[in-house]
Amino acid sequence: MNNIPEVIRTIPLDYYLFFSAALFVIGVIGVLTRRNAIVIFMCVELMLNAVNLLLTALSAYRADANAQVFVFFIMAVAAAEVCVGLAIIVMTYRNIRSTDVQLLNYLKW
């Protein structure tokens, strides 16, 4: 417990856990209830950021930087996901003039 910096010890680990769980639940609810593709991608990003927050807090409390390195890989995957996702959304909007996910069933054979 002595290896934990004083700044990190001021906020208990439970607060980080509850906050990241709340962010993750908000993201899941957004993915399940929204129909707009852009909002769905934003909710997926919110879930990834909740996981990043929890990993960073846990690695700071353990005084171990391995989880923080893993956070950088998650951020790189999230950036690639945004690029590919936005490209798909732009092409879908050009074809059907809407970002509604329910209209994507019309693209099937």
mmCIF file of N, CA, C and O in Angstrom, residues 2 6 9 18-19 21 29-30 33 39 42 49 55-56 62 64 68-69 73 77 81 86 89 92-94 105 108-109:
data_model
loop_
_atom_site.group_PDB
_atom_site.id
_atom_site.type_symbol
_atom_site.label_atom_id
_atom_site.label_comp_id
_atom_site.label_asym_id
_atom_site.label_seq_id
_atom_site.Cartn_x
_atom_site.Cartn_y
_atom_site.Cartn_z
ATOM 1 N N ASN A 2 2.125 1.138 0.349
ATOM 2 C CA ASN A 2 2.992 2.308 0.401
ATOM 3 C C ASN A 2 3.455 2.742 -0.989
ATOM 4 O O ASN A 2 3.916 3.856 -1.161
ATOM 5 N N GLU A 6 0.197 9.352 -3.510
ATOM 6 C CA GLU A 6 -0.774 10.026 -2.637
ATOM 7 C C GLU A 6 -1.982 10.535 -3.417
ATOM 8 O O GLU A 6 -3.101 10.529 -2.919
ATOM 9 N N ARG A 9 -4.377 7.672 -3.893
ATOM 10 C CA ARG A 9 -5.009 7.209 -2.657
ATOM 11 C C ARG A 9 -6.138 8.102 -2.178
ATOM 12 O O ARG A 9 -6.942 7.697 -1.348
ATOM 13 N N PHE A 18 -17.223 1.781 -9.496
ATOM 14 C CA PHE A 18 -18.622 2.150 -9.716
ATOM 15 C C PHE A 18 -18.777 3.083 -10.918
ATOM 16 O O PHE A 18 -19.719 2.937 -11.700
ATOM 17 N N PHE A 19 -17.861 4.027 -11.071
ATOM 18 C CA PHE A 19 -17.948 4.961 -12.186
ATOM 19 C C PHE A 19 -17.753 4.253 -13.528
ATOM 20 O O PHE A 19 -18.497 4.491 -14.483
ATOM 21 N N ALA A 21 -18.257 1.081 -14.105
ATOM 22 C CA ALA A 21 -19.407 0.198 -14.314
ATOM 23 C C ALA A 21 -20.611 0.989 -14.813
ATOM 24 O O ALA A 21 -21.341 0.532 -15.705
ATOM 25 N N ILE A 29 -26.684 0.069 -22.701
ATOM 26 C CA ILE A 29 -28.075 0.501 -22.910
ATOM 27 C C ILE A 29 -28.184 1.306 -24.204
ATOM 28 O O ILE A 29 -29.145 1.145 -24.972
ATOM 29 N N GLY A 30 -27.204 2.144 -24.482
ATOM 30 C CA GLY A 30 -27.218 2.913 -25.718
ATOM 31 C C GLY A 30 -27.120 2.041 -26.953
ATOM 32 O O GLY A 30 -27.794 2.285 -27.957
ATOM 33 N N THR A 33 -30.590 0.156 -27.347
ATOM 34 C CA THR A 33 -31.834 0.900 -27.559
ATOM 35 C C THR A 33 -31.793 1.865 -28.734
ATOM 36 O O THR A 33 -32.845 2.221 -29.254
ATOM 37 N N VAL A 39 -24.669 6.996 -33.133
ATOM 38 C CA VAL A 39 -24.850 6.918 -31.680
ATOM 39 C C VAL A 39 -24.419 5.551 -31.163
ATOM 40 O O VAL A 39 -23.834 5.446 -30.076
ATOM 41 N N MET A 42 -20.725 5.618 -30.864
ATOM 42 C CA MET A 42 -20.342 6.417 -29.696
ATOM 43 C C MET A 42 -20.516 5.628 -28.410
ATOM 44 O O MET A 42 -19.693 5.727 -27.489
ATOM 45 N N ASN A 49 -13.944 3.087 -23.266
ATOM 46 C CA ASN A 49 -13.340 4.037 -22.330
ATOM 47 C C ASN A 49 -13.599 3.652 -20.881
ATOM 48 O O ASN A 49 -12.771 3.918 -20.007
ATOM 49 N N LEU A 55 -8.968 -0.255 -16.042
ATOM 50 C CA LEU A 55 -7.617 -0.819 -16.145
ATOM 51 C C LEU A 55 -6.560 0.153 -15.641
ATOM 52 O O LEU A 55 -5.617 -0.238 -14.945
ATOM 53 N N THR A 56 -6.713 1.422 -15.959
ATOM 54 C CA THR A 56 -5.745 2.419 -15.506
ATOM 55 C C THR A 56 -5.790 2.577 -13.986
ATOM 56 O O THR A 56 -4.746 2.675 -13.332
ATOM 57 N N ARG A 62 -2.114 -0.939 -8.071
ATOM 58 C CA ARG A 62 -1.162 -2.035 -7.900
ATOM 59 C C ARG A 62 0.268 -1.586 -8.158
ATOM 60 O O ARG A 62 1.198 -2.379 -8.001
ATOM 61 N N ASP A 64 1.639 -1.056 -11.017
ATOM 62 C CA ASP A 64 2.129 -1.902 -12.096
ATOM 63 C C ASP A 64 1.691 -1.270 -13.420
ATOM 64 O O ASP A 64 0.515 -0.966 -13.606
ATOM 65 N N GLN A 68 -1.561 -0.384 -18.061
ATOM 66 C CA GLN A 68 -1.553 0.881 -18.785
ATOM 67 C C GLN A 68 -1.014 0.704 -20.199
ATOM 68 O O GLN A 68 -1.458 1.384 -21.119
ATOM 69 N N VAL A 69 -0.105 -0.222 -20.387
ATOM 70 C CA VAL A 69 0.368 -0.537 -21.736
ATOM 71 C C VAL A 69 -0.764 -1.184 -22.525
ATOM 72 O O VAL A 69 -0.955 -0.893 -23.713
ATOM 73 N N PHE A 73 -3.028 -0.273 -26.337
ATOM 74 C CA PHE A 73 -3.465 -1.159 -27.412
ATOM 75 C C PHE A 73 -4.969 -1.064 -27.623
ATOM 76 O O PHE A 73 -5.453 -1.087 -28.758
ATOM 77 N N VAL A 77 -6.924 0.071 -31.115
ATOM 78 C CA VAL A 77 -8.014 -0.702 -31.721
ATOM 79 C C VAL A 77 -9.267 0.160 -31.832
ATOM 80 O O VAL A 77 -9.986 0.105 -32.837
ATOM 81 N N GLU A 81 -11.270 1.097 -35.174
ATOM 82 C CA GLU A 81 -12.706 0.796 -35.251
ATOM 83 C C GLU A 81 -13.503 2.027 -35.661
ATOM 84 O O GLU A 81 -14.450 1.929 -36.455
ATOM 85 N N LEU A 86 -16.837 4.627 -39.369
ATOM 86 C CA LEU A 86 -17.294 5.845 -40.034
ATOM 87 C C LEU A 86 -17.280 5.704 -41.546
ATOM 88 O O LEU A 86 -18.146 6.249 -42.237
ATOM 89 N N ILE A 89 -20.415 3.854 -42.326
ATOM 90 C CA ILE A 89 -21.579 4.735 -42.162
ATOM 91 C C ILE A 89 -21.699 5.698 -43.343
ATOM 92 O O ILE A 89 -22.795 5.931 -43.860
ATOM 93 N N THR A 92 -22.964 3.764 -46.339
ATOM 94 C CA THR A 92 -24.377 3.427 -46.150
ATOM 95 C C THR A 92 -25.247 4.657 -46.360
ATOM 96 O O THR A 92 -26.306 4.574 -46.990
ATOM 97 N N TYR A 93 -24.805 5.798 -45.860
ATOM 98 C CA TYR A 93 -25.579 7.028 -46.037
ATOM 99 C C TYR A 93 -25.658 7.428 -47.510
ATOM 100 O O TYR A 93 -26.681 7.931 -47.963
ATOM 101 N N ARG A 94 -24.585 7.199 -48.238
ATOM 102 C CA ARG A 94 -24.616 7.517 -49.670
ATOM 103 C C ARG A 94 -25.610 6.634 -50.419
ATOM 104 O O ARG A 94 -26.211 7.068 -51.396
ATOM 105 N N ASN A 105 -31.403 -3.804 -43.310
ATOM 106 C CA ASN A 105 -31.958 -5.079 -43.761
ATOM 107 C C ASN A 105 -32.270 -5.025 -45.251
ATOM 108 O O ASN A 105 -32.328 -6.062 -45.916
ATOM 109 N N LYS A 108 -29.679 -6.584 -47.825
ATOM 110 C CA LYS A 108 -29.506 -8.022 -48.013
ATOM 111 C C LYS A 108 -30.029 -8.421 -49.387
ATOM 112 O O LYS A 108 -30.806 -7.742 -50.011
ATOM 113 N N TRP A 109 -29.652 -9.603 -49.842
ATOM 114 C CA TRP A 109 -30.097 -10.094 -51.147
ATOM 115 C C TRP A 109 -31.535 -10.418 -51.099
ATOM 116 O O TRP A 109 -32.197 -11.077 -50.635
#
